[in-house]
JSON list of C-alpha atoms in Angstrom, two decimals:
[
{"chain": "A", "resi": 224, "resn": "UNK", "atom": "CA", "xyz": [80.15, 119.17, 99.64]},
{"chain": "A", "resi": 225, "resn": "UNK", "atom": "CA", "xyz": [81.44, 119.37, 95.94]},
{"chain": "A", "resi": 226, "resn": "UNK", "atom": "CA", "xyz": [84.41, 117.01, 96.56]},
{"chain": "A", "resi": 227, "resn": "UNK", "atom": "CA", "xyz": [81.79, 114.34, 98.32]},
{"chain": "A", "resi": 228, "resn": "UNK", "atom": "CA", "xyz": [78.62, 114.93, 96.35]},
{"chain": "A", "resi": 229, "resn": "UNK", "atom": "CA", "xyz": [79.10, 116.73, 92.80]},
{"chain": "A", "resi": 230, "resn": "UNK", "atom": "CA", "xyz": [82.93, 116.08, 91.83]},
{"chain": "A", "resi": 231, "resn": "UNK", "atom": "CA", "xyz": [82.66, 112.78, 90.68]},
{"chain": "A", "resi": 232, "resn": "UNK", "atom": "CA", "xyz": [78.90, 113.52, 88.83]},
{"chain": "A", "resi": 233, "resn": "UNK", "atom": "CA", "xyz": [81.37, 115.92, 87.24]},
{"chain": "A", "resi": 234, "resn": "UNK", "atom": "CA", "xyz": [84.05, 113.85, 86.07]},
{"chain": "A", "resi": 235, "resn": "UNK", "atom": "CA", "xyz": [81.45, 111.09, 84.96]},
{"chain": "A", "resi": 236, "resn": "UNK", "atom": "CA", "xyz": [79.78, 113.85, 82.79]},
{"chain": "A", "resi": 237, "resn": "UNK", "atom": "CA", "xyz": [82.70, 115.58, 81.35]},
{"chain": "A", "resi": 238, "resn": "UNK", "atom": "CA", "xyz": [84.58, 112.46, 80.68]},
{"chain": "A", "resi": 239, "resn": "UNK", "atom": "CA", "xyz": [81.81, 111.17, 78.51]},
{"chain": "A", "resi": 240, "resn": "UNK", "atom": "CA", "xyz": [81.41, 114.53, 76.76]},
{"chain": "A", "resi": 241, "resn": "UNK", "atom": "CA", "xyz": [85.30, 114.48, 75.85]},
{"chain": "A", "resi": 242, "resn": "UNK", "atom": "CA", "xyz": [85.16, 110.51, 74.75]},
{"chain": "A", "resi": 243, "resn": "UNK", "atom": "CA", "xyz": [81.98, 111.09, 72.23]},
{"chain": "A", "resi": 244, "resn": "UNK", "atom": "CA", "xyz": [83.66, 114.45, 71.02]},
{"chain": "A", "resi": 245, "resn": "UNK", "atom": "CA", "xyz": [87.70, 113.31, 71.02]},
{"chain": "A", "resi": 246, "resn": "UNK", "atom": "CA", "xyz": [86.85, 109.78, 69.19]},
{"chain": "A", "resi": 247, "resn": "UNK", "atom": "CA", "xyz": [88.05, 110.41, 65.72]},
{"chain": "A", "resi": 248, "resn": "UNK", "atom": "CA", "xyz": [91.32, 111.68, 67.31]},
{"chain": "A", "resi": 249, "resn": "UNK", "atom": "CA", "xyz": [91.33, 108.56, 69.68]},
{"chain": "A", "resi": 250, "resn": "UNK", "atom": "CA", "xyz": [90.95, 106.28, 66.33]},
{"chain": "A", "resi": 251, "resn": "UNK", "atom": "CA", "xyz": [93.72, 107.94, 64.56]},
{"chain": "A", "resi": 252, "resn": "UNK", "atom": "CA", "xyz": [96.16, 108.50, 67.46]},
{"chain": "A", "resi": 253, "resn": "UNK", "atom": "CA", "xyz": [95.45, 104.39, 67.67]},
{"chain": "A", "resi": 254, "resn": "UNK", "atom": "CA", "xyz": [96.18, 103.67, 64.22]},
{"chain": "A", "resi": 255, "resn": "UNK", "atom": "CA", "xyz": [99.38, 105.63, 64.16]},
{"chain": "A", "resi": 256, "resn": "UNK", "atom": "CA", "xyz": [100.69, 104.29, 67.09]},
{"chain": "A", "resi": 257, "resn": "UNK", "atom": "CA", "xyz": [100.04, 100.70, 65.59]},
{"chain": "A", "resi": 258, "resn": "UNK", "atom": "CA", "xyz": [101.64, 101.53, 62.70]},
{"chain": "A", "resi": 259, "resn": "UNK", "atom": "CA", "xyz": [104.62, 103.61, 63.94]},
{"chain": "A", "resi": 260, "resn": "UNK", "atom": "CA", "xyz": [105.43, 101.60, 67.04]},
{"chain": "A", "resi": 261, "resn": "UNK", "atom": "CA", "xyz": [103.33, 98.28, 66.74]},
{"chain": "A", "resi": 262, "resn": "UNK", "atom": "CA", "xyz": [101.33, 96.49, 68.98]},
{"chain": "A", "resi": 263, "resn": "UNK", "atom": "CA", "xyz": [99.45, 96.35, 71.83]},
{"chain": "A", "resi": 264, "resn": "UNK", "atom": "CA", "xyz": [98.96, 99.96, 70.99]},
{"chain": "A", "resi": 265, "resn": "UNK", "atom": "CA", "xyz": [97.29, 100.45, 74.86]},
{"chain": "A", "resi": 266, "resn": "UNK", "atom": "CA", "xyz": [99.70, 100.35, 77.46]},
{"chain": "A", "resi": 267, "resn": "UNK", "atom": "CA", "xyz": [98.23, 99.08, 80.73]},
{"chain": "A", "resi": 268, "resn": "UNK", "atom": "CA", "xyz": [99.78, 99.16, 84.01]},
{"chain": "A", "resi": 269, "resn": "UNK", "atom": "CA", "xyz": [98.75, 98.74, 87.69]},
{"chain": "A", "resi": 270, "resn": "UNK", "atom": "CA", "xyz": [98.77, 101.83, 89.76]},
{"chain": "A", "resi": 271, "resn": "UNK", "atom": "CA", "xyz": [97.12, 102.78, 93.29]},
{"chain": "A", "resi": 272, "resn": "UNK", "atom": "CA", "xyz": [93.78, 104.87, 93.23]},
{"chain": "A", "resi": 273, "resn": "UNK", "atom": "CA", "xyz": [91.38, 106.00, 96.20]},
{"chain": "A", "resi": 274, "resn": "UNK", "atom": "CA", "xyz": [92.57, 104.24, 99.41]},
{"chain": "A", "resi": 275, "resn": "UNK", "atom": "CA", "xyz": [95.41, 102.49, 97.53]},
{"chain": "A", "resi": 276, "resn": "UNK", "atom": "CA", "xyz": [93.23, 100.46, 95.49]},
{"chain": "A", "resi": 277, "resn": "UNK", "atom": "CA", "xyz": [95.16, 98.94, 92.62]},
{"chain": "A", "resi": 278, "resn": "UNK", "atom": "CA", "xyz": [93.26, 99.94, 89.23]},
{"chain": "A", "resi": 279, "resn": "UNK", "atom": "CA", "xyz": [94.67, 99.41, 85.71]},
{"chain": "A", "resi": 280, "resn": "UNK", "atom": "CA", "xyz": [95.62, 102.63, 83.94]},
{"chain": "A", "resi": 281, "resn": "UNK", "atom": "CA", "xyz": [95.21, 102.95, 80.28]},
{"chain": "A", "resi": 282, "resn": "UNK", "atom": "CA", "xyz": [97.20, 105.13, 77.85]},
{"chain": "A", "resi": 283, "resn": "UNK", "atom": "CA", "xyz": [98.52, 105.11, 74.69]},
{"chain": "A", "resi": 284, "resn": "UNK", "atom": "CA", "xyz": [101.93, 103.26, 74.14]},
{"chain": "A", "resi": 285, "resn": "UNK", "atom": "CA", "xyz": [104.72, 105.61, 73.42]},
{"chain": "A", "resi": 286, "resn": "UNK", "atom": "CA", "xyz": [107.63, 103.38, 73.73]},
{"chain": "A", "resi": 287, "resn": "UNK", "atom": "CA", "xyz": [109.01, 100.47, 71.66]},
{"chain": "A", "resi": 288, "resn": "UNK", "atom": "CA", "xyz": [110.38, 97.36, 73.34]},
{"chain": "A", "resi": 289, "resn": "UNK", "atom": "CA", "xyz": [113.62, 97.70, 72.95]},
{"chain": "A", "resi": 290, "resn": "UNK", "atom": "CA", "xyz": [115.75, 95.24, 74.94]},
{"chain": "A", "resi": 291, "resn": "UNK", "atom": "CA", "xyz": [119.48, 94.25, 75.81]},
{"chain": "A", "resi": 292, "resn": "UNK", "atom": "CA", "xyz": [121.34, 91.05, 75.15]},
{"chain": "A", "resi": 293, "resn": "UNK", "atom": "CA", "xyz": [120.04, 89.41, 78.28]},
{"chain": "A", "resi": 294, "resn": "UNK", "atom": "CA", "xyz": [116.30, 90.67, 77.27]},
{"chain": "A", "resi": 295, "resn": "UNK", "atom": "CA", "xyz": [116.42, 93.41, 79.64]},
{"chain": "A", "resi": 296, "resn": "UNK", "atom": "CA", "xyz": [114.22, 96.56, 78.56]},
{"chain": "A", "resi": 297, "resn": "UNK", "atom": "CA", "xyz": [116.61, 99.54, 77.75]},
{"chain": "A", "resi": 298, "resn": "UNK", "atom": "CA", "xyz": [116.23, 103.12, 79.47]},
{"chain": "A", "resi": 299, "resn": "UNK", "atom": "CA", "xyz": [113.37, 104.98, 78.59]},
{"chain": "A", "resi": 300, "resn": "UNK", "atom": "CA", "xyz": [115.46, 107.59, 76.65]},
{"chain": "A", "resi": 301, "resn": "UNK", "atom": "CA", "xyz": [116.32, 104.58, 73.88]},
{"chain": "A", "resi": 302, "resn": "UNK", "atom": "CA", "xyz": [113.01, 103.25, 73.95]},
{"chain": "A", "resi": 303, "resn": "UNK", "atom": "CA", "xyz": [111.49, 106.86, 73.70]},
{"chain": "A", "resi": 304, "resn": "UNK", "atom": "CA", "xyz": [110.82, 107.24, 69.64]},
{"chain": "A", "resi": 305, "resn": "UNK", "atom": "CA", "xyz": [110.30, 110.91, 67.81]},
{"chain": "A", "resi": 306, "resn": "UNK", "atom": "CA", "xyz": [106.68, 109.96, 67.48]},
{"chain": "A", "resi": 307, "resn": "UNK", "atom": "CA", "xyz": [106.35, 108.99, 70.99]},
{"chain": "A", "resi": 308, "resn": "UNK", "atom": "CA", "xyz": [107.66, 112.31, 72.28]},
{"chain": "A", "resi": 309, "resn": "UNK", "atom": "CA", "xyz": [105.32, 114.10, 69.98]},
{"chain": "A", "resi": 310, "resn": "UNK", "atom": "CA", "xyz": [102.47, 112.06, 71.95]},
{"chain": "A", "resi": 311, "resn": "UNK", "atom": "CA", "xyz": [103.90, 112.69, 75.46]},
{"chain": "A", "resi": 312, "resn": "UNK", "atom": "CA", "xyz": [104.30, 116.65, 74.53]},
{"chain": "A", "resi": 313, "resn": "UNK", "atom": "CA", "xyz": [100.73, 116.51, 73.21]},
{"chain": "A", "resi": 314, "resn": "UNK", "atom": "CA", "xyz": [99.83, 114.53, 76.23]},
{"chain": "A", "resi": 315, "resn": "UNK", "atom": "CA", "xyz": [97.93, 112.58, 73.27]},
{"chain": "A", "resi": 316, "resn": "UNK", "atom": "CA", "xyz": [99.04, 109.50, 74.88]},
{"chain": "A", "resi": 317, "resn": "UNK", "atom": "CA", "xyz": [97.08, 110.10, 78.31]},
{"chain": "A", "resi": 318, "resn": "UNK", "atom": "CA", "xyz": [93.43, 110.03, 76.28]},
{"chain": "A", "resi": 319, "resn": "UNK", "atom": "CA", "xyz": [92.50, 106.40, 77.23]},
{"chain": "A", "resi": 320, "resn": "UNK", "atom": "CA", "xyz": [92.70, 107.28, 80.91]},
{"chain": "A", "resi": 321, "resn": "UNK", "atom": "CA", "xyz": [89.47, 109.30, 80.11]},
{"chain": "A", "resi": 322, "resn": "UNK", "atom": "CA", "xyz": [88.10, 105.75, 80.44]},
{"chain": "A", "resi": 323, "resn": "UNK", "atom": "CA", "xyz": [89.91, 105.23, 83.79]},
{"chain": "A", "resi": 324, "resn": "UNK", "atom": "CA", "xyz": [87.85, 108.43, 84.87]},
{"chain": "A", "resi": 325, "resn": "UNK", "atom": "CA", "xyz": [84.58, 107.29, 83.32]},
{"chain": "A", "resi": 326, "resn": "UNK", "atom": "CA", "xyz": [85.06, 103.90, 85.64]},
{"chain": "A", "resi": 327, "resn": "UNK", "atom": "CA", "xyz": [85.16, 105.79, 88.34]},
{"chain": "A", "resi": 328, "resn": "UNK", "atom": "CA", "xyz": [89.39, 104.76, 88.93]},
{"chain": "A", "resi": 329, "resn": "UNK", "atom": "CA", "xyz": [90.41, 108.61, 88.43]},
{"chain": "A", "resi": 330, "resn": "UNK", "atom": "CA", "xyz": [89.25, 111.67, 88.43]},
{"chain": "A", "resi": 331, "resn": "UNK", "atom": "CA", "xyz": [89.69, 114.42, 85.82]},
{"chain": "A", "resi": 332, "resn": "UNK", "atom": "CA", "xyz": [91.52, 116.82, 88.73]},
{"chain": "A", "resi": 333, "resn": "UNK", "atom": "CA", "xyz": [93.65, 114.99, 91.56]},
{"chain": "A", "resi": 334, "resn": "UNK", "atom": "CA", "xyz": [97.13, 113.62, 92.34]},
{"chain": "A", "resi": 335, "resn": "UNK", "atom": "CA", "xyz": [98.85, 111.82, 89.63]},
{"chain": "A", "resi": 336, "resn": "UNK", "atom": "CA", "xyz": [98.53, 108.10, 89.77]},
{"chain": "A", "resi": 337, "resn": "UNK", "atom": "CA", "xyz": [102.09, 106.83, 90.46]},
{"chain": "A", "resi": 338, "resn": "UNK", "atom": "CA", "xyz": [103.83, 103.36, 90.52]},
{"chain": "A", "resi": 339, "resn": "UNK", "atom": "CA", "xyz": [102.46, 100.97, 93.05]},
{"chain": "A", "resi": 340, "resn": "UNK", "atom": "CA", "xyz": [106.27, 100.25, 93.91]},
{"chain": "A", "resi": 341, "resn": "UNK", "atom": "CA", "xyz": [106.24, 103.82, 95.87]},
{"chain": "A", "resi": 342, "resn": "UNK", "atom": "CA", "xyz": [103.88, 102.87, 98.30]},
{"chain": "A", "resi": 343, "resn": "UNK", "atom": "CA", "xyz": [106.40, 101.75, 100.51]},
{"chain": "A", "resi": 344, "resn": "UNK", "atom": "CA", "xyz": [108.73, 104.67, 100.20]},
{"chain": "A", "resi": 345, "resn": "UNK", "atom": "CA", "xyz": [106.00, 107.32, 101.35]},
{"chain": "A", "resi": 346, "resn": "UNK", "atom": "CA", "xyz": [106.00, 109.42, 104.64]},
{"chain": "A", "resi": 347, "resn": "UNK", "atom": "CA", "xyz": [102.74, 109.65, 106.66]},
{"chain": "A", "resi": 348, "resn": "UNK", "atom": "CA", "xyz": [101.98, 112.78, 104.67]},
{"chain": "A", "resi": 349, "resn": "UNK", "atom": "CA", "xyz": [102.59, 111.74, 101.60]},
{"chain": "A", "resi": 350, "resn": "UNK", "atom": "CA", "xyz": [100.37, 108.55, 101.95]},
{"chain": "A", "resi": 351, "resn": "UNK", "atom": "CA", "xyz": [97.43, 111.22, 101.94]},
{"chain": "A", "resi": 352, "resn": "UNK", "atom": "CA", "xyz": [97.43, 111.56, 98.25]},
{"chain": "A", "resi": 353, "resn": "UNK", "atom": "CA", "xyz": [95.49, 108.29, 98.32]},
{"chain": "A", "resi": 354, "resn": "UNK", "atom": "CA", "xyz": [92.45, 109.88, 100.23]},
{"chain": "A", "resi": 355, "resn": "UNK", "atom": "CA", "xyz": [91.21, 110.76, 96.71]},
{"chain": "A", "resi": 356, "resn": "UNK", "atom": "CA", "xyz": [90.95, 109.52, 93.17]},
{"chain": "A", "resi": 357, "resn": "UNK", "atom": "CA", "xyz": [93.77, 110.34, 91.18]},
{"chain": "A", "resi": 358, "resn": "UNK", "atom": "CA", "xyz": [93.97, 112.46, 88.55]},
{"chain": "A", "resi": 359, "resn": "UNK", "atom": "CA", "xyz": [93.82, 112.86, 84.81]},
{"chain": "A", "resi": 360, "resn": "UNK", "atom": "CA", "xyz": [95.66, 116.13, 85.76]},
{"chain": "A", "resi": 361, "resn": "UNK", "atom": "CA", "xyz": [96.73, 117.78, 89.21]},
{"chain": "A", "resi": 362, "resn": "UNK", "atom": "CA", "xyz": [97.96, 121.04, 90.68]},
{"chain": "A", "resi": 363, "resn": "UNK", "atom": "CA", "xyz": [101.32, 119.67, 90.59]},
{"chain": "A", "resi": 364, "resn": "UNK", "atom": "CA", "xyz": [101.38, 119.30, 86.58]},
{"chain": "A", "resi": 365, "resn": "UNK", "atom": "CA", "xyz": [99.95, 123.29, 86.03]},
{"chain": "A", "resi": 366, "resn": "UNK", "atom": "CA", "xyz": [103.06, 123.43, 88.49]},
{"chain": "A", "resi": 367, "resn": "UNK", "atom": "CA", "xyz": [105.86, 122.16, 86.46]},
{"chain": "A", "resi": 368, "resn": "UNK", "atom": "CA", "xyz": [104.56, 118.85, 85.81]},
{"chain": "A", "resi": 369, "resn": "UNK", "atom": "CA", "xyz": [107.87, 116.67, 85.49]},
{"chain": "A", "resi": 370, "resn": "UNK", "atom": "CA", "xyz": [110.44, 119.65, 85.77]},
{"chain": "A", "resi": 371, "resn": "UNK", "atom": "CA", "xyz": [110.12, 120.03, 89.51]},
{"chain": "A", "resi": 372, "resn": "UNK", "atom": "CA", "xyz": [111.17, 117.96, 92.24]},
{"chain": "A", "resi": 373, "resn": "UNK", "atom": "CA", "xyz": [109.54, 114.98, 94.08]},
{"chain": "A", "resi": 374, "resn": "UNK", "atom": "CA", "xyz": [109.39, 117.28, 97.09]},
{"chain": "A", "resi": 375, "resn": "UNK", "atom": "CA", "xyz": [107.19, 120.03, 95.30]},
{"chain": "A", "resi": 376, "resn": "UNK", "atom": "CA", "xyz": [104.98, 117.35, 93.79]},
{"chain": "A", "resi": 377, "resn": "UNK", "atom": "CA", "xyz": [104.17, 116.04, 96.75]},
{"chain": "A", "resi": 378, "resn": "UNK", "atom": "CA", "xyz": [103.77, 119.18, 98.57]},
{"chain": "A", "resi": 379, "resn": "UNK", "atom": "CA", "xyz": [101.50, 120.72, 95.95]},
{"chain": "A", "resi": 380, "resn": "UNK", "atom": "CA", "xyz": [99.45, 117.42, 95.90]},
{"chain": "A", "resi": 381, "resn": "UNK", "atom": "CA", "xyz": [98.64, 117.44, 99.77]},
{"chain": "A", "resi": 382, "resn": "UNK", "atom": "CA", "xyz": [97.99, 121.10, 99.24]},
{"chain": "A", "resi": 383, "resn": "UNK", "atom": "CA", "xyz": [94.81, 120.25, 96.65]},
{"chain": "A", "resi": 384, "resn": "UNK", "atom": "CA", "xyz": [93.72, 117.66, 98.73]},
{"chain": "A", "resi": 385, "resn": "UNK", "atom": "CA", "xyz": [93.02, 119.65, 101.98]},
{"chain": "A", "resi": 386, "resn": "UNK", "atom": "CA", "xyz": [91.66, 122.69, 99.51]},
{"chain": "A", "resi": 387, "resn": "UNK", "atom": "CA", "xyz": [89.26, 120.90, 96.76]},
{"chain": "A", "resi": 388, "resn": "UNK", "atom": "CA", "xyz": [86.89, 123.56, 95.45]},
{"chain": "A", "resi": 389, "resn": "UNK", "atom": "CA", "xyz": [84.86, 123.60, 92.10]},
{"chain": "A", "resi": 390, "resn": "UNK", "atom": "CA", "xyz": [86.57, 126.68, 91.19]},
{"chain": "A", "resi": 391, "resn": "UNK", "atom": "CA", "xyz": [90.26, 125.22, 91.93]},
{"chain": "A", "resi": 392, "resn": "UNK", "atom": "CA", "xyz": [89.02, 122.38, 89.47]},
{"chain": "A", "resi": 393, "resn": "UNK", "atom": "CA", "xyz": [88.15, 124.43, 86.83]},
{"chain": "A", "resi": 394, "resn": "UNK", "atom": "CA", "xyz": [91.33, 126.81, 86.93]},
{"chain": "A", "resi": 395, "resn": "UNK", "atom": "CA", "xyz": [93.50, 123.74, 87.03]},
{"chain": "A", "resi": 396, "resn": "UNK", "atom": "CA", "xyz": [91.80, 122.30, 83.83]},
{"chain": "A", "resi": 397, "resn": "UNK", "atom": "CA", "xyz": [92.35, 125.65, 81.66]},
{"chain": "A", "resi": 398, "resn": "UNK", "atom": "CA", "xyz": [95.60, 126.00, 82.88]},
{"chain": "A", "resi": 399, "resn": "UNK", "atom": "CA", "xyz": [95.98, 122.59, 81.87]},
{"chain": "A", "resi": 400, "resn": "UNK", "atom": "CA", "xyz": [94.58, 123.21, 78.73]},
{"chain": "A", "resi": 401, "resn": "UNK", "atom": "CA", "xyz": [97.44, 126.31, 78.34]},
{"chain": "A", "resi": 402, "resn": "UNK", "atom": "CA", "xyz": [100.51, 123.96, 79.61]},
{"chain": "A", "resi": 403, "resn": "UNK", "atom": "CA", "xyz": [99.52, 121.24, 77.03]},
{"chain": "A", "resi": 404, "resn": "UNK", "atom": "CA", "xyz": [99.73, 124.10, 74.24]},
{"chain": "A", "resi": 405, "resn": "UNK", "atom": "CA", "xyz": [102.68, 125.20, 75.03]},
{"chain": "A", "resi": 406, "resn": "UNK", "atom": "CA", "xyz": [104.44, 121.48, 76.00]},
{"chain": "A", "resi": 407, "resn": "UNK", "atom": "CA", "xyz": [106.10, 122.41, 79.47]},
{"chain": "A", "resi": 408, "resn": "UNK", "atom": "CA", "xyz": [107.60, 120.62, 81.64]},
{"chain": "A", "resi": 409, "resn": "UNK", "atom": "CA", "xyz": [107.19, 117.02, 79.67]},
{"chain": "A", "resi": 410, "resn": "UNK", "atom": "CA", "xyz": [110.58, 115.96, 81.31]},
{"chain": "A", "resi": 411, "resn": "UNK", "atom": "CA", "xyz": [113.32, 116.31, 83.88]},
{"chain": "A", "resi": 412, "resn": "UNK", "atom": "CA", "xyz": [116.83, 118.14, 83.07]},
{"chain": "A", "resi": 413, "resn": "UNK", "atom": "CA", "xyz": [118.93, 114.99, 82.19]},
{"chain": "A", "resi": 414, "resn": "UNK", "atom": "CA", "xyz": [116.19, 112.49, 81.70]},
{"chain": "A", "resi": 415, "resn": "UNK", "atom": "CA", "xyz": [113.79, 111.01, 79.14]},
{"chain": "A", "resi": 416, "resn": "UNK", "atom": "CA", "xyz": [110.65, 111.38, 81.38]},
{"chain": "A", "resi": 417, "resn": "UNK", "atom": "CA", "xyz": [110.92, 112.05, 85.40]},
{"chain": "A", "resi": 418, "resn": "UNK", "atom": "CA", "xyz": [113.48, 110.18, 87.44]},
{"chain": "A", "resi": 419, "resn": "UNK", "atom": "CA", "xyz": [112.38, 107.53, 89.85]},
{"chain": "A", "resi": 420, "resn": "UNK", "atom": "CA", "xyz": [110.92, 108.21, 93.28]},
{"chain": "A", "resi": 421, "resn": "UNK", "atom": "CA", "xyz": [113.63, 106.64, 95.62]},
{"chain": "A", "resi": 422, "resn": "UNK", "atom": "CA", "xyz": [112.25, 107.80, 98.97]},
{"chain": "A", "resi": 423, "resn": "UNK", "atom": "CA", "xyz": [112.70, 110.27, 101.00]},
{"chain": "A", "resi": 424, "resn": "UNK", "atom": "CA", "xyz": [115.62, 112.51, 102.58]},
{"chain": "A", "resi": 425, "resn": "UNK", "atom": "CA", "xyz": [115.91, 112.02, 106.13]},
{"chain": "A", "resi": 426, "resn": "UNK", "atom": "CA", "xyz": [114.41, 115.13, 108.16]},
{"chain": "A", "resi": 427, "resn": "UNK", "atom": "CA", "xyz": [112.22, 116.05, 105.15]},
{"chain": "A", "resi": 428, "resn": "UNK", "atom": "CA", "xyz": [108.53, 117.15, 106.29]},
{"chain": "A", "resi": 429, "resn": "UNK", "atom": "CA", "xyz": [109.60, 118.21, 109.77]}
]
């Protein structure tokens, strides 16, 4: 009943309150991003949401548009500045997603919205991560964020979807706050952020 009738109401109210309370922070971060990283301040990207419906995700920009001689963007590790790393480690770059939650694209808690290109790579079980709205945070995030494997991430996502409760959401929110302050699981070993998902190995999820 909570997941069907009350979760969306809670998302709307909490995101609205958060936007009002954090408005000064949003303004300050926006100014700093403009000064240190340039324009546009807001990074927009298409992501799949509930039922694989594509929506525009909003985040504060955390990388510069540094390109090679052929005009191709350089790897994340070369475009992620010291200021960008601070934004990511404190999760301040995620604050504009509160607008996504207010609009109904996302939920406060749920599987993180991944890249559109991954849709064709999911197996049947992994596709169920799109049975619900994607989240600002989720069970996978408090279980290791970017430091855990894709296999572990998907298993945590599916477990959450099959066991959504109000109590679980509250626990995930509070544990997320602790993780943010500790700055844990921000990146994967040998990667600036998280290695791209390349599909499933044979016999996975049997």
